[in-house]
Amino acid sequence: MAGIDDQHTKYLLSEDEMPTAWYNLQADLPTPPAPPLHPGTGQPIGPDDLAPLFPAALIEQEVSTQRWIEIPEEVQAVYRLWRPTPLYRARRLEQVLGTPARIFYKYEGTSPAGSHKPNTAVAQAYYNKQAGIRRLTTETGAGQWGSALAMACAFFGLELKVYMVKVSYEQKPYRRVLMETWGATCVPSPSPETEAGRRILAADPASRGSLGIAISEAVEEAVSRDDTHYALGSVLNHVLLHQTVIGQEAQRQLAMAGAEPDVIFACAGGGSNFAGLAFPFVREKLQGKPIRIVAVEPAACPTLTRGVYAYDFGDTGKMTPLLKMHTLGHDFMPAAIHAGGLRYHGMAPLVSLLYEQGLIEAVALPQTQVFEAAVQFARAEGIVPAPESAHAVRAAIDEALRCKERGEAKTILLGLSGHGNFDLGAYQTYFAGQLVDYSHPREEIEAALAGLPRVQG
Amino acid sequence: MAGIDDQHTKYLLSEDEMPTAWYNLQADLPTPPAPPLHPGTGQPIGPDDLAPLFPAALIEQEVSTQRWIEIPEEVQAVYRLWRPTPLYRARRLEQVLGTPARIFYKYEGTSPAGSHKPNTAVAQAYYNKQAGIRRLTTETGAGQWGSALAMACAFFGLELKVYMVKVSYEQKPYRRVLMETWGATCVPSPSPETEAGRRILAADPASRGSLGIAISEAVEEAVSRDDTHYALGSVLNHVLLHQTVIGQEAQRQLAMAGAEPDVIFACAGGGSNFAGLAFPFVREKLQGKPIRIVAVEPAACPTLTRGVYAYDFGDTGKMTPLLKMHTLGHDFMPAAIHAGGLRYHGMAPLVSLLYEQGLIEAVALPQTQVFEAAVQFARAEGIVPAPESAHAVRAAIDEALRCKERGEAKTILLGLSGHGNFDLGAYQTYFAGQLVDYSHPREEIEAALAGLPRVQG
């Protein structure tokens, strides 16, 4: 490999260099992941159990052990609207920090939805369209996933109904407008449109909703209608699979720069952003390359660092299959931090397995430090990071400062999963000095973990 | 030239292909522009008159007739954070419209500020820094210019004070937060911090401000402090000059696509976005290429299509030099349309001259049709256009539909100057059916024009 490039700021691939297959980590895992279990019987579920929710192609991807899964041409055609995404060398940030480290960042904010989420939204919309499905349902909290799926459905002519957590529906009207601009219908959850919603409203007419309730509503509607499926934005194997275009592109771009990463940082909520950047590098690690790969989570929702590895439900309503994962318990209510995309009680089973096997590390950070790093990044590099992505920025800056102390010229790769254009309210709170750091006391986490289902696994 | 490329969606230039000089239209104009006049004496102004506001390098650029003006390496280094910007073939939009026309769009929304404005903001910050200036002042309406300059000042370590029209300061807190994220200080105008502001507040304590008042405040502060200069985001020759990287890149990218434009559409407020895309193609036109070049303005502020070509002030407060331009009169109050960047009573002198000479055309469009086109574009291409940019989208779609009627395979180039991520409130109003089209009655425009200063020119 040639020496490291000391000229360029940005490494772009041509459309012809965009990956044509997703990388499936399941082909290379030392041990296979534990199967999902049926929430009623506790037995491993089969494809038929998932058929009311997902098309056959996605159910196959969920369990496939084929290493490369071809990206359909129709999906590639949509990807090309913003992919390949750029890899940047953060030269200005390096100068500000005075570090000998080299910092690269892979930026997914160039998608029209502003984050990595469309990588899987487009694929899911495509496979559903192919299967003759006319409508999709989904849930969304702050709206990042809902808006990505709304755009994808516009491209494939699918209707979309988004159950949006009521408190966000009211507080974040612009994300809702974005979904409507792309043609989706958005309803505040809990809604009177489902059994699950009516039950909640009967008990508490003023309920402000939760992601767990919204999932229940979206799943209930999908199950009850033949023309309608459900789409999930993280956690599941096929969702992580679709994100691996990120890491594959980064590998090629780092090669253009003559660089190999010593350490990689990506934020982890449900795990799809982390997986998308990390999995192709996990493969390199399994082949012997000494790469540290670090998942960065919020101190207020420390799934990997303070959760347990156990079977748990994906939702608070206990409607989903049981997944073997790191979890804080499906009853855990994370503090109301501004990185809404990281407020999830569980972690993707594949990411959890890697952590359990010591192939990846994890660190949990408080949000004040995270926003401090985000502002430093914005003033050096221009891009205002999404609060989620800013977790990786903080971790990368900390590593670069350690390199400065020790005089080490490490190569750091950081995943910048999206921009913060829709999150300026969070920055406003930070500047007002009103950001609160929150660490859940041990007793609170233990109480939530006490509610874990009792199954073998 | 090879045949037109029928494969690709996106045409990217490498960093090495970024323009290294700005194109100065003044070198190629058939007749020179009329000189600016002193607001007091009515005589042509000299460099000394502008020295309290601008550094010498920019004053030189204002009057230079040198065809190519080198872009300083420090400015190029910042440009490379997001430049070269992509040129897209709008294949999906072409399909939706069923047009034989080919539609290309040059997208400036990839800058961290989300518009073309940083192209000049970075240059202006650089030259001021070089001249030993420590602080800049400026005004902003909706905040697009203010945020671009805030980012530029962060890069060069300059302080920035932004006088933000009070009604926008209160209604658009997120743009303000964006400016603060990049380190700028933002005050609502009219403010008690200047003579001009205090005078307005004394007369009307509830004044909600205007761009004219904010300009007066920013200019007054710059004039009164040795360490402080003023920066303007459009209209002036040097501002238009800095934007010509847009058109130069588009020329190279169209060549990659094997295409030559038959017609070009760009929105025009003060004129800098239009000039940035158009001027390099005006040069081709002067060399004999049959290109139609169309400025698209809002029906509610029809400077080119309904204004007169005369000397007028740049601000309502009559503090600026007199410029020979198309104007609706400095007292004209455009209706409160959502394309805030197009609500300016005048038009850049260089753009006005081209229009007067018949080298460019102009069309004025009502905002409801503009938003309809914006939504159609978003659902086909993903990107949600800024309300300003959506004017060019509407005009391009209309042209593509005319091509469909006539069976013409024209090549259309449209300037997409920015994204609408910060303008979703406008989309919300559109979806609610509350958007009002406004056409100023003839008497109203005549009344404003009656206030034009009486000078020869």
mmCIF file of C-alpha atoms in Angstrom, chain B residues 162-167 169 187-191 197 201 207-211 213-215 217:
data_model
loop_
_atom_site.group_PDB
_atom_site.id
_atom_site.type_symbol
_atom_site.label_atom_id
_atom_site.label_comp_id
_atom_site.label_asym_id
_atom_site.label_seq_id
_atom_site.Cartn_x
_atom_site.Cartn_y
_atom_site.Cartn_z
ATOM 1 C CA VAL B 162 -25.524 39.271 13.056
ATOM 2 C CA TYR B 163 -28.418 41.721 13.120
ATOM 3 C CA MET B 164 -31.361 39.421 12.512
ATOM 4 C CA VAL B 165 -34.729 40.876 11.514
ATOM 5 C CA LYS B 166 -36.703 40.647 14.780
ATOM 6 C CA VAL B 167 -39.688 38.797 13.378
ATOM 7 C CA TYR B 169 -35.315 36.089 15.267
ATOM 8 C CA VAL B 187 -29.203 40.201 18.076
ATOM 9 C CA PRO B 188 -32.766 41.015 17.072
ATOM 10 C CA SER B 189 -33.040 44.117 14.880
ATOM 11 C CA PRO B 190 -34.041 46.873 15.541
ATOM 12 C CA SER B 191 -31.733 46.761 18.562
ATOM 13 C CA GLY B 197 -31.920 50.873 15.898
ATOM 14 C CA LEU B 201 -37.401 51.771 18.596
ATOM 15 C CA SER B 207 -41.174 47.312 15.465
ATOM 16 C CA ARG B 208 -40.654 43.820 14.070
ATOM 17 C CA GLY B 209 -37.775 44.988 11.923
ATOM 18 C CA SER B 210 -36.903 44.717 8.260
ATOM 19 C CA LEU B 211 -33.878 43.838 6.184
ATOM 20 C CA ILE B 213 -33.187 48.391 9.149
ATOM 21 C CA ALA B 214 -30.861 45.479 9.860
ATOM 22 C CA ILE B 215 -28.512 46.594 7.066
ATOM 23 C CA GLU B 217 -27.507 48.708 11.969
#
